[in-house]
Amino acid sequence: MLLIDCPYCGPRAEIEFAYGGEAHIARPAADVSEVEWSAFLYLRDNTKGVLAERWRHSHGCGRFFNALRDTRTDQFHAFYEIGTPRPDMGGAV
Amino acid sequence: MSGAFRLAGRGCIDTTRPVVFRFDGQMVRGYAGDTVASALLAEGRHLMGRSFKYHRPRGPVSAGSDEPNALIGVGEGGRYTPNLRATQVEIYGGMVAVSQNRAPSLRFDIGALNTLAAPLLPAGFYYKTFMWPRGFWDKVYEPLIRRAAGLGRAPTAPDPDHYALHYAHCDVLVAGGGPAGLAAALAAGQAGARVILCDENAECGGSLLTDTYSLIDGLPCGEWVVRIVAELQRLPNVQLLTRCSAFNYGPHNMVALNQRLTDHLAMPPTDMPRERIWQVRAREVVLAAGALERVLVFEGNDRPGIMLASAARTYLHRYGVACGRKAIVVTADDAAYRVALDLAEAGMKVAAIADLRPAPGGPLVEAARARGIEVLPATTIQRAHGHLRVTGAELAPVGADGTVGKGRTVSCDLVLMSGGFTPSLHLHSQARGALRFDDALGVYLPGESIERVRSAGSCRGVFALDDVLRDGVAAGLAAAGGETGPVWTVTRQDAPGTGGFAGVLPRRGPGHLALAFVDFQNDVTAKDVKLAVREGFRSIEHVKRYTTTGMATDQGKGSNVNALAIVSNVLGRRPEEIGLTTYRPPYTPVTFGAFAGHARGDQFDPLRLPPMDAWARAQGAVFEDVGLWRRARYFPRAGEDMAMAVARECRAVRAVAGIFDASTLGKIEVAGPDAAEFMNRFYVNAWTKLGVGKCRYGLVCRDSGFVYDDGVVGRIAADRFHVTTTTGGAAGVLNMMEDYLQTEWPDLDVWLTSITEQWAVIALQGPRARDILAPLVDGLDISAGAMPHMALREGTIGGVPMRLFRVSFTGELGYEINVPSSQAQAVWDRVWQAGAAFGLTPYGTEAMHVLRAEKGYLIVGQETDGTMTPGDVGCSWAVSKVKPDFIGKRALALPALNAPDRLQMVGVLTDDPRLVLEEGMQLVPAADSPMPMSAEGHVTSSYFSPALDRSIAIAMVKGGRGRMGTSLYAPSLDGPAVKVMLVDPVFYDPEGARLNG
Ligand SMILES: [Zn+2]
């Protein structure tokens, strides 16, 4: 079970959280093309490596936040608030 | 002393406490401290089980958790547990144990005829043999495989024990209580860290418990262990857990332990759990898992009486048991010489030591020779003789070129084998730690890990006792951040063995028919592994699956390295080029009860009870589970079955009035300056123009355009909405609202609050509903003019605050009386009393479903399946045409979501009005179309309608709205296809006159 460091509550066990899929997928305006809309709905990177993803502390503070997790190892590299840019990990990851 | 093979004055068993138990119906005498295996061995008995595929007679190979052969069932009735390792099961008075996989008896087994058929049961046998003819699968092959598969039989009675789950945190978790683990735990504990030390055995000590040679600080190893354990117990920051296996190493240093609390007790306290799962989150982990001796692969290596050399040493020193009278030792490692010396010292005869190495030397070899034991260098074991017990073995010379010459047969009743020691990498590997092949040791060792973990002692290839203790201290200090730790001096020890062997022993002749076992538990032979490689399997993972080697309950503890070496030899590639199979949890089997823990019976799931649950029970309601809720399904009167009760309840609602506990409806309050804007963006409907005091049916789509949920929404104030959702959708809708509010529209000033539990809902439905309710609402005018359909009023009912919705899910004049849950029963009672004179009738969820189906009202999740648009279910009218955006808007404009042949919601009538279709039936164009045919749609709801006195159904049909009046057929499993006609889904009062009454 992962240990997730909620930016608002601190480290808690994974059972308190709900996974929210890939982060930084901007919802397009309603007048985009069909192709763009379908891409927004269904196309994801399926990253092998460091993935920016959303979590919700659903059995805690209820807040959504973003995390950088390496999908190969499950290790987290950063937790950050919704609306802030993906942290630059430099050459590390 | 009981047991002909028990040696007086040896072992750690308590000979003052005899213990009698039964094995296969026979009384066996042992002592407190014995395992089933040691007690049976003390009687000279090695035969303890039959193998999985060939039903070969088998005895214990090991003395611990790596045992592949001696699997037994223990206990009776619901307490029967199959597949326990006799080498670990501690005996108690009255224990009932049985052998497995034998019929009729262990000594004579019909299934053993499989051995004769062994040439017909090669690797991949299941894949090859059962392929043809196809028709044989269901009737012949599958029952056959099912009967043969598995090991012991599963108990059928409910498990009477209870099991516990415990979460724990610590600074340092030490897995394994041998010399490295004890040293690490003490070093970390003395440094002040919170330490948990677990060991799978009844006592800590590991290899030290059977080492009668080494001395630590001048003390025999056993005394040193007692001293260290006492020191650990004195430390308040150290927790010692015995009979406790670390079986799963999950991400972020979460390690699961399985603690067995009562299995060794004759009379366990009734309030004590049988087992406890510990979920330990450790800041640092020290793995001190030790190393396992490898079996040797030669013809007949599975005969009872053939075991690991270290096991014989354990039985001698732990249990005072001689495993035989005359032993042959076959080894490629020095450690077996120490065993031979111990055995000889205890009075057993060691007929010979066959050493695979060309020129074994060193102090241990010399000591054996000095003791008069014949040492045969460059010697292999060609085959073992015997059936139910080994009777002898042919020892044959291996030439410099590897060829095996003619040997001589030596009689014996015990063959001890040692292929060297394999570090236990299971936990390290479960945590996705890398492995590296060590050329000098010829084994894999732990490499880098992403976890905060370190291995210590023999599990990382450190074998000399003084090195092991130092390694343990270093690991404990590093984990705890300590500076200095305890120092011990090993004053006498054996040098660690060199050599070792993996793969098939050299033999003379091709051995086409030889059964030399690699995996004892799954009956996989060396030939099977070779055959798999010859047939083209190259990846060790594929060889594993094809041959099933390493896939038994012992997880290949003794077999994986040999299988790897065989593949390596056949392919002519180095072992590290081939790799190891992935280690998977659990390290040792864990009972299902332990995994279930507290989550069984009433505690399997939380039970949610609506406020009027007690009242419904008092009325004799029949209940159904709806998600976690328990809801009254119908209220039968004397002599009524469900159909009669539901029909009466439906008629009462249509004729007079019914009362229904609708409290399970999900309820969310949406409040704030931007509440209306939020609602506009979230729902497909428009909300800006909805006045205060009014409500509206709301529909939620996902951004995919598919219907997600629905419910009535009332506007309490300009900045406050009372939203209802489906019973099952409440949590999901709130989560989705939070998601969009927090991540897409953080600009909106809105608060979302679940109010499902706060507001109870009393639905009062029927033509007399207003007459019943009007006198109760403290002067509120609820006349048709003052409070029309879809109006919302706040007020009080008998002084209790109330949000009164005039809404209907029945098609009748109706109200949903929202009151605080804490006062709901009192309000219900008042309505109930007021309605008595009218004939007010309680109704349940079943009548609710029938009444709504008569009106063609949608139930999200029944008509919809996550691929239905609002248009598909006849709700296009709800979708705003003017809003610039809402969730689902863009997708609803996609051509595919507007295709004319989409499934559309229609009504369905059977020709026979008494015939009620099955929900889920497929609808096809013709009664006798040949199979396979594609469906035009399917039935989603089907009932007998009391109002229409006939069956009705709702279906989703391709282009259904354009096919009204045409027919389809519903193929039936047990009769001719049923002809149905497509009609409008509103069966009752299509004008809606009753609703607005
Ligand atoms: Zn939080």
mmCIF file of C-alpha atoms in Angstrom, chain B residues 699-940:
data_model
loop_
_atom_site.group_PDB
_atom_site.id
_atom_site.type_symbol
_atom_site.label_atom_id
_atom_site.label_comp_id
_atom_site.label_asym_id
_atom_site.label_seq_id
_atom_site.Cartn_x
_atom_site.Cartn_y
_atom_site.Cartn_z
ATOM 1 C CA LEU B 699 -29.548 14.811 -15.667
ATOM 2 C CA VAL B 700 -25.780 14.386 -15.316
ATOM 3 C CA CYS B 701 -23.579 13.218 -18.163
ATOM 4 C CA ARG B 702 -19.881 12.529 -18.231
ATOM 5 C CA ASP B 703 -17.782 14.481 -20.665
ATOM 6 C CA SER B 704 -18.138 11.407 -22.861
ATOM 7 C CA GLY B 705 -21.795 12.384 -23.311
ATOM 8 C CA PHE B 706 -23.088 9.305 -21.532
ATOM 9 C CA VAL B 707 -25.707 9.506 -18.774
ATOM 10 C CA TYR B 708 -24.118 9.212 -15.342
ATOM 11 C CA ASP B 709 -26.860 10.040 -12.844
ATOM 12 C CA ASP B 710 -30.161 11.815 -12.404
ATOM 13 C CA GLY B 711 -32.398 13.236 -9.715
ATOM 14 C CA VAL B 712 -34.668 16.085 -8.761
ATOM 15 C CA VAL B 713 -33.005 19.363 -7.845
ATOM 16 C CA GLY B 714 -34.749 22.025 -5.804
ATOM 17 C CA ARG B 715 -33.765 25.663 -5.506
ATOM 18 C CA ILE B 716 -33.879 26.614 -1.842
ATOM 19 C CA ALA B 717 -32.497 30.096 -2.373
ATOM 20 C CA ALA B 718 -30.810 32.052 -5.104
ATOM 21 C CA ASP B 719 -27.480 30.690 -3.943
ATOM 22 C CA ARG B 720 -28.543 27.269 -2.645
ATOM 23 C CA PHE B 721 -29.666 24.086 -4.392
ATOM 24 C CA HIS B 722 -30.896 20.867 -2.802
ATOM 25 C CA VAL B 723 -29.674 18.208 -5.199
ATOM 26 C CA THR B 724 -30.819 14.609 -5.124
ATOM 27 C CA THR B 725 -29.027 11.724 -6.787
ATOM 28 C CA THR B 726 -29.726 8.045 -7.228
ATOM 29 C CA THR B 727 -29.192 5.921 -4.131
ATOM 30 C CA GLY B 728 -26.133 4.258 -5.603
ATOM 31 C CA GLY B 729 -24.740 7.332 -7.316
ATOM 32 C CA ALA B 730 -24.520 9.693 -4.352
ATOM 33 C CA ALA B 731 -20.825 9.313 -3.591
ATOM 34 C CA GLY B 732 -19.838 9.254 -7.235
ATOM 35 C CA VAL B 733 -21.773 12.410 -8.091
ATOM 36 C CA LEU B 734 -20.300 14.296 -5.148
ATOM 37 C CA ASN B 735 -16.815 13.154 -6.162
ATOM 38 C CA MET B 736 -17.425 14.239 -9.736
ATOM 39 C CA MET B 737 -18.747 17.606 -8.556
ATOM 40 C CA GLU B 738 -15.667 18.097 -6.396
ATOM 41 C CA ASP B 739 -13.443 17.047 -9.269
ATOM 42 C CA TYR B 740 -14.800 19.666 -11.676
ATOM 43 C CA LEU B 741 -15.082 22.318 -8.981
ATOM 44 C CA GLN B 742 -11.533 21.837 -7.703
ATOM 45 C CA THR B 743 -9.724 21.090 -10.927
ATOM 46 C CA GLU B 744 -11.664 22.656 -13.812
ATOM 47 C CA TRP B 745 -13.557 25.557 -12.295
ATOM 48 C CA PRO B 746 -11.584 26.765 -9.272
ATOM 49 C CA ASP B 747 -12.911 30.206 -10.185
ATOM 50 C CA LEU B 748 -16.376 29.285 -8.893
ATOM 51 C CA ASP B 749 -17.253 30.134 -5.299
ATOM 52 C CA VAL B 750 -19.309 27.102 -4.379
ATOM 53 C CA TRP B 751 -19.523 24.710 -1.450
ATOM 54 C CA LEU B 752 -20.634 21.118 -1.777
ATOM 55 C CA THR B 753 -21.971 19.202 1.215
ATOM 56 C CA SER B 754 -23.301 15.675 1.406
ATOM 57 C CA ILE B 755 -26.654 15.812 3.196
ATOM 58 C CA THR B 756 -27.802 12.269 2.480
ATOM 59 C CA GLU B 757 -27.707 11.256 6.123
ATOM 60 C CA GLN B 758 -29.057 14.572 7.411
ATOM 61 C CA TRP B 759 -32.341 14.631 5.521
ATOM 62 C CA ALA B 760 -34.738 11.705 5.717
ATOM 63 C CA VAL B 761 -37.269 11.478 2.893
ATOM 64 C CA ILE B 762 -40.833 10.317 3.432
ATOM 65 C CA ALA B 763 -42.513 9.805 0.068
ATOM 66 C CA LEU B 764 -46.282 10.205 0.248
ATOM 67 C CA GLN B 765 -47.786 9.271 -3.090
ATOM 68 C CA GLY B 766 -51.346 8.840 -4.342
ATOM 69 C CA PRO B 767 -54.568 10.720 -5.055
ATOM 70 C CA ARG B 768 -55.262 11.249 -1.337
ATOM 71 C CA ALA B 769 -51.732 12.371 -0.446
ATOM 72 C CA ARG B 770 -52.679 16.027 -0.139
ATOM 73 C CA ASP B 771 -55.687 15.227 2.018
ATOM 74 C CA ILE B 772 -53.500 13.278 4.417
ATOM 75 C CA LEU B 773 -50.680 15.801 4.500
ATOM 76 C CA ALA B 774 -52.503 19.152 4.535
ATOM 77 C CA PRO B 775 -53.538 19.096 8.206
ATOM 78 C CA LEU B 776 -50.026 18.201 9.331
ATOM 79 C CA VAL B 777 -47.864 20.935 7.838
ATOM 80 C CA ASP B 778 -48.442 23.695 10.377
ATOM 81 C CA GLY B 779 -50.508 26.022 8.191
ATOM 82 C CA LEU B 780 -48.523 25.703 4.959
ATOM 83 C CA ASP B 781 -50.795 26.007 1.946
ATOM 84 C CA ILE B 782 -50.194 22.939 -0.199
ATOM 85 C CA SER B 783 -53.276 23.248 -2.368
ATOM 86 C CA ALA B 784 -52.884 22.536 -6.055
ATOM 87 C CA GLY B 785 -52.903 26.212 -6.825
ATOM 88 C CA ALA B 786 -50.454 27.206 -4.131
ATOM 89 C CA MET B 787 -48.120 24.266 -4.545
ATOM 90 C CA PRO B 788 -48.246 22.745 -8.009
ATOM 91 C CA HIS B 789 -46.247 19.790 -9.294
ATOM 92 C CA MET B 790 -42.481 20.486 -9.029
ATOM 93 C CA ALA B 791 -42.899 23.092 -6.322
ATOM 94 C CA LEU B 792 -40.710 23.191 -3.238
ATOM 95 C CA ARG B 793 -41.633 24.709 0.131
ATOM 96 C CA GLU B 794 -39.773 25.095 3.385
ATOM 97 C CA GLY B 795 -41.870 24.877 6.514
ATOM 98 C CA THR B 796 -42.481 22.703 9.513
ATOM 99 C CA ILE B 797 -44.437 19.544 10.093
ATOM 100 C CA GLY B 798 -45.543 19.238 13.694
ATOM 101 C CA GLY B 799 -42.815 21.713 14.540
ATOM 102 C CA VAL B 800 -40.120 19.728 12.763
ATOM 103 C CA PRO B 801 -38.218 21.640 10.038
ATOM 104 C CA MET B 802 -39.225 20.426 6.622
ATOM 105 C CA ARG B 803 -38.265 20.783 2.982
ATOM 106 C CA LEU B 804 -41.362 19.682 1.124
ATOM 107 C CA PHE B 805 -40.959 18.676 -2.526
ATOM 108 C CA ARG B 806 -44.010 18.105 -4.658
ATOM 109 C CA VAL B 807 -42.541 15.433 -6.876
ATOM 110 C CA SER B 808 -43.591 12.045 -8.072
ATOM 111 C CA PHE B 809 -41.789 8.884 -9.062
ATOM 112 C CA THR B 810 -45.117 7.057 -9.295
ATOM 113 C CA GLY B 811 -47.082 9.242 -11.668
ATOM 114 C CA GLU B 812 -49.514 10.132 -8.890
ATOM 115 C CA LEU B 813 -49.987 13.315 -6.932
ATOM 116 C CA GLY B 814 -47.099 13.066 -4.539
ATOM 117 C CA TYR B 815 -44.820 14.678 -2.005
ATOM 118 C CA GLU B 816 -41.386 13.960 -0.715
ATOM 119 C CA ILE B 817 -41.233 15.196 2.853
ATOM 120 C CA ASN B 818 -37.622 15.947 3.808
ATOM 121 C CA VAL B 819 -37.111 16.190 7.563
ATOM 122 C CA PRO B 820 -34.038 15.829 9.780
ATOM 123 C CA SER B 821 -33.250 12.122 10.098
ATOM 124 C CA SER B 822 -33.212 12.302 13.889
ATOM 125 C CA GLN B 823 -36.906 13.262 13.892
ATOM 126 C CA ALA B 824 -38.001 11.301 10.861
ATOM 127 C CA GLN B 825 -39.684 8.463 12.715
ATOM 128 C CA ALA B 826 -41.871 10.880 14.701
ATOM 129 C CA VAL B 827 -42.960 12.612 11.490
ATOM 130 C CA TRP B 828 -43.518 9.267 9.800
ATOM 131 C CA ASP B 829 -45.709 8.191 12.710
ATOM 132 C CA ARG B 830 -47.822 11.330 12.421
ATOM 133 C CA VAL B 831 -48.312 10.846 8.679
ATOM 134 C CA TRP B 832 -49.032 7.188 9.211
ATOM 135 C CA GLN B 833 -51.679 7.917 11.833
ATOM 136 C CA ALA B 834 -53.217 10.653 9.736
ATOM 137 C CA GLY B 835 -53.378 8.301 6.778
ATOM 138 C CA ALA B 836 -54.943 5.416 8.623
ATOM 139 C CA ALA B 837 -58.463 6.601 8.013
ATOM 140 C CA PHE B 838 -57.778 6.857 4.279
ATOM 141 C CA GLY B 839 -56.177 3.450 3.964
ATOM 142 C CA LEU B 840 -52.604 4.684 3.657
ATOM 143 C CA THR B 841 -50.388 1.729 2.736
ATOM 144 C CA PRO B 842 -46.641 1.335 3.166
ATOM 145 C CA TYR B 843 -44.873 0.223 0.028
ATOM 146 C CA GLY B 844 -41.390 -0.999 -0.663
ATOM 147 C CA THR B 845 -38.771 -0.758 -3.363
ATOM 148 C CA GLU B 846 -40.407 -3.417 -5.534
ATOM 149 C CA ALA B 847 -43.714 -1.525 -5.823
ATOM 150 C CA MET B 848 -41.703 1.671 -6.345
ATOM 151 C CA HIS B 849 -40.013 -0.003 -9.339
ATOM 152 C CA VAL B 850 -43.297 -1.266 -10.793
ATOM 153 C CA LEU B 851 -45.002 2.110 -10.388
ATOM 154 C CA ARG B 852 -42.162 3.955 -12.102
ATOM 155 C CA ALA B 853 -41.986 1.362 -14.900
ATOM 156 C CA GLU B 854 -45.710 1.838 -15.542
ATOM 157 C CA LYS B 855 -44.858 5.498 -16.111
ATOM 158 C CA GLY B 856 -41.815 4.736 -18.232
ATOM 159 C CA TYR B 857 -39.506 6.592 -15.857
ATOM 160 C CA LEU B 858 -35.859 5.877 -16.367
ATOM 161 C CA ILE B 859 -33.666 4.288 -13.707
ATOM 162 C CA VAL B 860 -30.039 5.173 -14.314
ATOM 163 C CA GLY B 861 -28.075 1.954 -14.057
ATOM 164 C CA GLN B 862 -31.043 -0.188 -15.074
ATOM 165 C CA GLU B 863 -31.939 1.229 -18.476
ATOM 166 C CA THR B 864 -28.508 2.810 -18.883
ATOM 167 C CA ASP B 865 -25.187 1.006 -18.859
ATOM 168 C CA GLY B 866 -22.667 3.807 -19.201
ATOM 169 C CA THR B 867 -23.016 4.042 -22.984
ATOM 170 C CA MET B 868 -26.429 5.737 -23.194
ATOM 171 C CA THR B 869 -26.933 9.372 -24.110
ATOM 172 C CA PRO B 870 -29.838 11.468 -22.841
ATOM 173 C CA GLY B 871 -31.362 11.083 -26.291
ATOM 174 C CA ASP B 872 -31.107 7.306 -26.119
ATOM 175 C CA VAL B 873 -33.257 7.248 -22.997
ATOM 176 C CA GLY B 874 -35.778 9.781 -24.253
ATOM 177 C CA CYS B 875 -34.441 12.743 -22.271
ATOM 178 C CA SER B 876 -33.315 15.042 -25.061
ATOM 179 C CA TRP B 877 -35.809 17.557 -23.716
ATOM 180 C CA ALA B 878 -33.675 17.957 -20.595
ATOM 181 C CA VAL B 879 -30.552 18.969 -22.534
ATOM 182 C CA SER B 880 -30.057 22.701 -22.788
ATOM 183 C CA LYS B 881 -29.649 23.951 -26.337
ATOM 184 C CA VAL B 882 -28.430 27.387 -25.349
ATOM 185 C CA LYS B 883 -25.788 26.922 -22.658
ATOM 186 C CA PRO B 884 -22.302 27.576 -24.076
ATOM 187 C CA ASP B 885 -20.893 24.562 -22.254
ATOM 188 C CA PHE B 886 -21.788 21.838 -19.790
ATOM 189 C CA ILE B 887 -20.324 18.457 -18.995
ATOM 190 C CA GLY B 888 -21.003 16.280 -22.008
ATOM 191 C CA LYS B 889 -21.998 19.049 -24.411
ATOM 192 C CA ARG B 890 -19.214 18.593 -26.921
ATOM 193 C CA ALA B 891 -19.489 14.838 -26.932
ATOM 194 C CA LEU B 892 -23.248 14.918 -27.442
ATOM 195 C CA ALA B 893 -22.592 16.625 -30.769
ATOM 196 C CA LEU B 894 -20.342 13.784 -31.984
ATOM 197 C CA PRO B 895 -21.915 11.991 -34.966
ATOM 198 C CA ALA B 896 -21.620 8.591 -33.320
ATOM 199 C CA LEU B 897 -23.738 9.765 -30.405
ATOM 200 C CA ASN B 898 -26.460 10.839 -32.779
ATOM 201 C CA ALA B 899 -26.502 7.827 -35.085
ATOM 202 C CA PRO B 900 -30.016 6.723 -36.015
ATOM 203 C CA ASP B 901 -29.387 3.114 -35.037
ATOM 204 C CA ARG B 902 -28.417 3.838 -31.449
ATOM 205 C CA LEU B 903 -30.202 1.855 -28.761
ATOM 206 C CA GLN B 904 -33.284 3.797 -27.745
ATOM 207 C CA MET B 905 -35.599 3.306 -24.827
ATOM 208 C CA VAL B 906 -38.963 1.815 -25.768
ATOM 209 C CA GLY B 907 -41.821 -0.023 -24.150
ATOM 210 C CA VAL B 908 -42.335 -3.695 -24.905
ATOM 211 C CA LEU B 909 -45.541 -5.710 -24.696
ATOM 212 C CA THR B 910 -45.816 -9.462 -25.027
ATOM 213 C CA ASP B 911 -48.672 -11.016 -26.949
ATOM 214 C CA ASP B 912 -49.512 -13.047 -23.870
ATOM 215 C CA PRO B 913 -50.377 -10.476 -21.170
ATOM 216 C CA ARG B 914 -49.560 -12.979 -18.386
ATOM 217 C CA LEU B 915 -46.048 -13.629 -19.609
ATOM 218 C CA VAL B 916 -43.404 -11.508 -17.867
ATOM 219 C CA LEU B 917 -40.134 -11.311 -19.788
ATOM 220 C CA GLU B 918 -36.793 -11.864 -18.086
ATOM 221 C CA GLU B 919 -34.736 -8.723 -17.646
ATOM 222 C CA GLY B 920 -31.644 -9.057 -19.803
ATOM 223 C CA MET B 921 -33.378 -10.989 -22.584
ATOM 224 C CA GLN B 922 -32.038 -10.209 -26.026
ATOM 225 C CA LEU B 923 -34.396 -9.050 -28.757
ATOM 226 C CA VAL B 924 -33.869 -10.428 -32.264
ATOM 227 C CA PRO B 925 -35.642 -9.891 -35.596
ATOM 228 C CA ALA B 926 -37.015 -13.394 -36.166
ATOM 229 C CA ALA B 927 -38.216 -16.270 -34.035
ATOM 230 C CA ASP B 928 -36.156 -18.882 -35.792
ATOM 231 C CA SER B 929 -33.047 -17.071 -37.004
ATOM 232 C CA PRO B 930 -30.095 -19.436 -37.099
ATOM 233 C CA MET B 931 -27.435 -19.010 -34.445
ATOM 234 C CA PRO B 932 -25.402 -16.952 -34.099
ATOM 235 C CA MET B 933 -27.592 -13.931 -34.644
ATOM 236 C CA SER B 934 -27.040 -10.358 -33.597
ATOM 237 C CA ALA B 935 -29.448 -8.688 -31.213
ATOM 238 C CA GLU B 936 -31.509 -5.627 -32.021
ATOM 239 C CA GLY B 937 -31.720 -4.739 -28.351
ATOM 240 C CA HIS B 938 -32.353 -6.057 -24.882
ATOM 241 C CA VAL B 939 -34.923 -5.920 -22.082
ATOM 242 C CA THR B 940 -33.902 -3.660 -19.191
#
